[in-house]
C-alpha cells in the first residue's frame, strides 16, 4: 500500500508482516442455479503494491466461514514462489467469509549497551528477558494479531458470517459487501475485544497502483461507535488496512497489543 510504517512497528514485525497481505477472490458476487453451486478461486499473497503478487503467503491455512456460520477449508490449494492459490465450491446461498487462520504472536526487542541497532525476538518479554545478555537494556514487547479476510456472496446476501468472535480487532460490515457500489457511501464497524473501537486508523487503496503516480489513499479514523464511512469513487477492487494499538495493563509478557485487519473488497458499477 506504500504507506509509511513507523520504525517502531517495523522493529516488532517479521519481514513478511511488513508487507500488505491479502486474499483476492475471482468473484465477490456470483450467481448460480439452485443446487448447482459455483467454484471460485482466490490468490493469497503479501506485497508492497496492492494486488501485485510478491511473497508466497500460504493458502493452506485459509478458513471459510459459510452462510450458516460453519467453518470449512479450501477444496485444494497451491503455494507458488510469489503467491498461493486455493479453490472452493460455494454450494449454499448467502455470504461466505474467507480468512487466514490468525493466532496471536509475541515480538520483543532490546538494545545492548554500546550498540544502536536493537535485537529482535519472536518471544514474549519474559522469555526474551531470560535469554538476553546481562548488559541488555530497553526491553520492549508487543502482542501482535493480524486478520486477512474477504467476503464472497452466492445469489442472496446474508450476514451470519459477520458474527464477531470478541477477540482483538474485528471488522463488521454495516453496509453489506454485496451492496458496495461506486459513488455510494458505505459503513463499516470496528470492534476491539467485542466493543466499539474508537481511533482505529483505516486506509483504503484501489487496485492499479502500478499504473498511476499517486496512491490515492483514503485515510480514516473510526468514531466513538467504531464506525468509519467512505465512498468508493469508482468501481473496482480495493484493499483496506485497519490498525489499532492498545497498552496492556499486565506488561509481564508485552507492553501493548498491535492488532490489524486487511480486507479485500469490490465496489460494483452503478
Tab-separated table of C-alpha atoms in Angstrom:
chain	number	residue	atom	x	y	z
A	1	UNK	CA	0.000	0.000	0.000
A	2	UNK	CA	3.168	2.094	0.060
A	3	UNK	CA	2.178	3.779	3.303
A	4	UNK	CA	4.775	4.889	5.795
A	5	UNK	CA	5.213	2.415	8.634
A	6	UNK	CA	6.591	3.680	11.966
A	7	UNK	CA	10.089	2.393	12.651
A	8	UNK	CA	8.957	1.022	15.995
A	9	UNK	CA	6.295	-1.033	14.237
A	10	UNK	CA	8.807	-2.432	11.751
A	11	UNK	CA	11.103	-3.441	14.546
A	12	UNK	CA	8.344	-5.598	16.010
A	13	UNK	CA	7.305	-7.199	12.743
A	14	UNK	CA	8.880	-10.072	10.815
A	15	UNK	CA	9.695	-9.352	7.181
A	16	UNK	CA	6.546	-10.870	5.647
A	17	UNK	CA	4.362	-8.854	8.021
A	18	UNK	CA	5.953	-5.586	6.882
A	19	UNK	CA	4.070	-6.135	3.606
A	20	UNK	CA	0.364	-5.786	2.949
A	21	UNK	CA	-1.361	-9.167	2.950
A	22	UNK	CA	-4.484	-10.087	1.061
A	23	UNK	CA	-6.919	-12.695	-0.197
A	24	UNK	CA	-8.186	-11.804	-3.675
A	25	UNK	CA	-11.120	-13.972	-4.856
A	26	UNK	CA	-12.023	-14.306	-8.525
A	27	UNK	CA	-15.598	-13.298	-7.664
A	28	UNK	CA	-17.106	-11.196	-4.880
A	29	UNK	CA	-20.703	-11.634	-6.022
A	30	UNK	CA	-21.694	-14.615	-8.107
A	31	UNK	CA	-24.901	-16.367	-9.106
A	32	UNK	CA	-25.740	-19.990	-9.833
A	33	UNK	CA	-28.831	-22.041	-10.474
A	34	UNK	CA	-30.393	-23.588	-7.383
A	35	UNK	CA	-28.476	-26.549	-6.048
A	36	UNK	CA	-25.652	-26.476	-8.566
A	37	UNK	CA	-23.205	-24.246	-6.707
A	38	UNK	CA	-20.260	-22.491	-8.292
A	39	UNK	CA	-16.471	-22.718	-7.995
A	40	UNK	CA	-14.337	-19.753	-7.061
A	41	UNK	CA	-10.579	-19.392	-6.854
A	42	UNK	CA	-8.512	-16.926	-4.818
A	43	UNK	CA	-4.947	-15.603	-4.763
A	44	UNK	CA	-3.183	-15.186	-1.420
A	45	UNK	CA	-0.037	-13.057	-1.296
A	46	UNK	CA	1.901	-10.358	0.540
A	47	UNK	CA	3.151	-7.345	-1.365
A	48	UNK	CA	4.135	-3.680	-1.259
A	49	UNK	CA	1.774	-2.815	-4.120
A	50	UNK	CA	-1.936	-3.573	-3.971
A	51	UNK	CA	-2.674	-6.994	-5.503
A	52	UNK	CA	0.760	-7.262	-7.165
A	53	UNK	CA	1.784	-10.772	-6.110
A	54	UNK	CA	5.157	-10.805	-4.362
A	55	UNK	CA	5.547	-13.118	-1.342
A	56	UNK	CA	4.117	-16.675	-1.074
A	57	UNK	CA	1.693	-16.068	1.798
A	58	UNK	CA	0.211	-19.551	2.252
A	59	UNK	CA	-3.360	-20.612	1.426
A	60	UNK	CA	-3.241	-23.940	3.261
A	61	UNK	CA	-4.470	-22.337	6.496
A	62	UNK	CA	-7.358	-20.394	4.951
A	63	UNK	CA	-10.674	-20.792	6.767
A	64	UNK	CA	-14.050	-20.386	5.081
A	65	UNK	CA	-16.994	-19.310	7.220
A	66	UNK	CA	-20.154	-20.485	5.448
A	67	UNK	CA	-23.513	-18.637	5.342
A	68	UNK	CA	-24.681	-20.920	8.167
A	69	UNK	CA	-21.690	-19.947	10.316
A	70	UNK	CA	-19.850	-23.251	9.934
A	71	UNK	CA	-16.112	-23.467	9.296
A	72	UNK	CA	-14.745	-25.167	6.183
A	73	UNK	CA	-11.425	-25.471	4.346
A	74	UNK	CA	-10.477	-24.921	0.669
A	75	UNK	CA	-11.005	-27.859	-1.658
A	76	UNK	CA	-7.397	-27.575	-2.838
A	77	UNK	CA	-4.506	-25.151	-2.545
A	78	UNK	CA	-1.146	-24.485	-4.154
A	79	UNK	CA	1.823	-22.491	-2.839
A	80	UNK	CA	3.982	-20.870	-5.518
A	81	UNK	CA	7.008	-18.615	-5.304
A	82	UNK	CA	5.051	-15.360	-5.332
A	83	UNK	CA	1.522	-16.357	-4.377
A	84	UNK	CA	-0.692	-19.131	-3.147
A	85	UNK	CA	-3.967	-20.152	-4.780
A	86	UNK	CA	-6.979	-22.049	-3.455
A	87	UNK	CA	-10.268	-23.298	-4.897
A	88	UNK	CA	-13.604	-23.642	-3.167
A	89	UNK	CA	-17.102	-24.568	-4.281
A	90	UNK	CA	-19.884	-22.335	-2.998
A	91	UNK	CA	-22.925	-24.573	-2.541
A	92	UNK	CA	-25.223	-22.677	-0.171
A	93	UNK	CA	-26.806	-19.331	-0.953
A	94	UNK	CA	-25.500	-16.485	1.136
A	95	UNK	CA	-22.311	-14.709	2.139
A	96	UNK	CA	-19.050	-16.512	2.916
A	97	UNK	CA	-16.086	-15.062	4.807
A	98	UNK	CA	-12.634	-16.101	3.576
A	99	UNK	CA	-9.964	-15.597	6.220
A	100	UNK	CA	-6.446	-16.587	7.084
A	101	UNK	CA	-6.279	-18.529	10.329
A	102	UNK	CA	-5.000	-15.974	12.838
A	103	UNK	CA	-3.037	-16.552	16.027
A	104	UNK	CA	-1.543	-14.001	18.437
A	105	UNK	CA	2.223	-13.725	18.303
A	106	UNK	CA	4.720	-12.031	20.568
A	107	UNK	CA	7.577	-9.863	19.415
A	108	UNK	CA	10.169	-8.196	21.648
A	109	UNK	CA	13.271	-6.125	21.229
A	110	UNK	CA	16.113	-4.792	23.336
A	111	UNK	CA	19.356	-2.929	22.961
A	112	UNK	CA	22.844	-3.861	24.029
A	113	UNK	CA	24.939	-1.123	25.582
A	114	UNK	CA	27.191	0.491	23.004
A	115	UNK	CA	25.116	-0.747	20.049
A	116	UNK	CA	22.443	1.302	18.302
A	117	UNK	CA	20.684	-1.488	16.420
A	118	UNK	CA	18.049	-3.270	18.546
A	119	UNK	CA	17.975	-7.044	18.843
A	120	UNK	CA	14.643	-8.556	17.783
A	121	UNK	CA	12.984	-11.578	19.338
A	122	UNK	CA	9.937	-13.663	18.439
A	123	UNK	CA	9.361	-14.400	22.126
A	124	UNK	CA	7.395	-12.619	24.827
A	125	UNK	CA	9.100	-10.172	27.192
A	126	UNK	CA	9.580	-12.686	29.992
A	127	UNK	CA	11.195	-15.292	27.712
A	128	UNK	CA	13.276	-12.639	25.976
A	129	UNK	CA	14.440	-11.246	29.325
A	130	UNK	CA	15.582	-14.711	30.386
A	131	UNK	CA	17.566	-15.201	27.172
A	132	UNK	CA	19.093	-11.755	26.600
A	133	UNK	CA	22.623	-10.819	27.757
A	134	UNK	CA	23.167	-9.120	31.114
A	135	UNK	CA	24.140	-5.791	29.548
A	136	UNK	CA	20.907	-5.566	27.531
A	137	UNK	CA	18.621	-2.568	28.114
A	138	UNK	CA	15.339	-1.050	26.915
A	139	UNK	CA	13.389	-4.309	26.642
A	140	UNK	CA	10.017	-3.800	24.926
A	141	UNK	CA	7.409	-6.252	23.766
A	142	UNK	CA	4.208	-6.370	21.707
A	143	UNK	CA	1.416	-8.892	21.247
A	144	UNK	CA	0.644	-8.889	17.551
A	145	UNK	CA	-2.595	-10.128	15.947
A	146	UNK	CA	-3.411	-9.845	12.249
A	147	UNK	CA	-6.545	-10.737	10.266
A	148	UNK	CA	-6.597	-11.165	6.480
A	149	UNK	CA	-10.073	-11.626	5.030
A	150	UNK	CA	-12.592	-11.101	2.243
A	151	UNK	CA	-16.279	-11.808	1.541
A	152	UNK	CA	-17.968	-13.654	-1.307
A	153	UNK	CA	-21.740	-13.832	-1.843
A	154	UNK	CA	-23.620	-16.511	-3.782
A	155	UNK	CA	-27.040	-15.353	-5.031
A	156	UNK	CA	-28.615	-13.939	-1.870
A	157	UNK	CA	-26.678	-11.816	0.681
A	158	UNK	CA	-26.658	-12.961	4.311
A	159	UNK	CA	-24.894	-11.728	7.445
A	160	UNK	CA	-24.220	-14.718	9.706
A	161	UNK	CA	-20.589	-14.844	8.521
A	162	UNK	CA	-20.149	-11.345	10.004
A	163	UNK	CA	-20.604	-12.643	13.573
A	164	UNK	CA	-17.661	-11.281	15.606
A	165	UNK	CA	-15.584	-13.507	17.879
A	166	UNK	CA	-14.992	-10.852	20.534
A	167	UNK	CA	-11.194	-11.046	20.294
A	168	UNK	CA	-8.741	-8.394	19.130
A	169	UNK	CA	-9.610	-6.036	16.275
A	170	UNK	CA	-12.579	-7.119	14.137
A	171	UNK	CA	-14.472	-5.563	11.262
A	172	UNK	CA	-18.249	-5.928	10.897
A	173	UNK	CA	-19.852	-4.602	7.686
A	174	UNK	CA	-22.775	-2.245	8.337
A	175	UNK	CA	-23.345	-1.853	4.610
A	176	UNK	CA	-23.406	-5.371	3.188
A	177	UNK	CA	-20.340	-6.051	0.971
A	178	UNK	CA	-22.693	-7.246	-1.783
A	179	UNK	CA	-24.080	-3.677	-1.794
A	180	UNK	CA	-20.757	-1.830	-2.122
A	181	UNK	CA	-21.279	0.380	-5.185
A	182	UNK	CA	-19.188	3.117	-6.793
A	183	UNK	CA	-20.244	6.617	-5.787
A	184	UNK	CA	-22.320	5.427	-2.827
A	185	UNK	CA	-21.244	5.724	0.836
A	186	UNK	CA	-20.617	2.544	2.792
A	187	UNK	CA	-20.176	1.965	6.512
A	188	UNK	CA	-18.038	-0.461	8.495
A	189	UNK	CA	-17.788	-1.022	12.230
A	190	UNK	CA	-14.527	-1.745	14.060
A	191	UNK	CA	-14.553	-3.700	17.318
A	192	UNK	CA	-11.773	-4.434	19.782
A	193	UNK	CA	-12.360	-7.352	22.141
A	194	UNK	CA	-16.037	-7.164	21.229
A	195	UNK	CA	-16.508	-3.452	21.954
A	196	UNK	CA	-16.689	-0.492	19.534
A	197	UNK	CA	-13.130	0.682	18.880
A	198	UNK	CA	-12.614	4.431	18.608
A	199	UNK	CA	-9.470	5.773	16.971
A	200	UNK	CA	-8.750	2.846	14.643
A	201	UNK	CA	-6.651	4.046	11.699
A	202	UNK	CA	-8.092	2.859	8.394
A	203	UNK	CA	-6.518	3.219	4.941
A	204	UNK	CA	-8.236	2.220	1.692
A	205	UNK	CA	-6.457	1.943	-1.665
A	206	UNK	CA	-7.906	0.970	-5.050
A	207	UNK	CA	-6.307	-1.635	-7.292
A	208	UNK	CA	-3.972	-0.405	-10.048
A	209	UNK	CA	-1.295	1.484	-8.073
A	210	UNK	CA	1.310	0.240	-10.587
A	211	UNK	CA	-0.344	2.342	-13.288
A	212	UNK	CA	-0.780	5.668	-11.511
A	213	UNK	CA	1.658	8.116	-9.974
A	214	UNK	CA	-0.429	8.829	-6.875
A	215	UNK	CA	-1.509	6.166	-4.385
A	216	UNK	CA	-4.878	7.926	-3.934
A	217	UNK	CA	-5.242	6.507	-0.427
A	218	UNK	CA	-8.300	7.268	1.691
A	219	UNK	CA	-7.262	7.742	5.350
A	220	UNK	CA	-9.958	7.456	8.009
A	221	UNK	CA	-10.292	7.117	11.793
A	222	UNK	CA	-13.158	5.290	13.488
A	223	UNK	CA	-15.533	7.368	15.643
A	224	UNK	CA	-16.766	6.702	19.192
A	225	UNK	CA	-19.086	3.977	17.883
A	226	UNK	CA	-16.265	2.289	15.971
A	227	UNK	CA	-17.735	3.424	12.656
A	228	UNK	CA	-15.967	4.537	9.506
A	229	UNK	CA	-17.733	5.691	6.363
A	230	UNK	CA	-16.321	6.361	2.918
A	231	UNK	CA	-17.374	6.395	-0.724
A	232	UNK	CA	-15.547	4.399	-3.419
A	233	UNK	CA	-15.146	6.909	-6.254
A	234	UNK	CA	-15.111	4.218	-8.909
A	235	UNK	CA	-15.887	0.554	-9.359
A	236	UNK	CA	-13.138	-1.981	-8.821
A	237	UNK	CA	-11.200	-3.905	-6.222
A	238	UNK	CA	-9.866	-2.309	-3.034
A	239	UNK	CA	-7.577	-3.199	-0.142
A	240	UNK	CA	-8.464	-1.866	3.306
A	241	UNK	CA	-5.958	-1.841	6.165
A	242	UNK	CA	-7.091	-1.117	9.730
A	243	UNK	CA	-4.681	-0.906	12.672
A	244	UNK	CA	-5.188	-0.374	16.371
A	245	UNK	CA	-2.804	-0.278	19.323
A	246	UNK	CA	-3.666	-0.507	22.998
A	247	UNK	CA	-1.395	-0.508	26.036
A	248	UNK	CA	-1.596	-3.675	28.123
A	249	UNK	CA	-2.406	-3.494	31.844
A	250	UNK	CA	-0.283	-6.548	32.617
A	251	UNK	CA	3.077	-5.862	30.969
A	252	UNK	CA	4.898	-9.016	32.048
A	253	UNK	CA	4.618	-10.563	28.553
A	254	UNK	CA	4.092	-7.471	26.358
A	255	UNK	CA	3.708	-3.699	26.674
A	256	UNK	CA	0.986	-3.296	24.066
A	257	UNK	CA	-1.335	-5.095	21.698
A	258	UNK	CA	-0.969	-4.326	17.986
A	259	UNK	CA	-3.991	-5.573	16.062
A	260	UNK	CA	-4.739	-5.139	12.358
A	261	UNK	CA	-7.049	-6.219	9.560
A	262	UNK	CA	-6.539	-6.485	5.811
A	263	UNK	CA	-9.863	-6.650	3.954
A	264	UNK	CA	-10.201	-7.119	0.199
A	265	UNK	CA	-13.490	-5.936	-1.269
A	266	UNK	CA	-15.110	-4.889	-4.525
A	267	UNK	CA	-17.252	-1.864	-5.422
A	268	UNK	CA	-19.663	-2.645	-8.241
A	269	UNK	CA	-20.673	-0.448	-11.151
A	270	UNK	CA	-23.741	1.729	-10.758
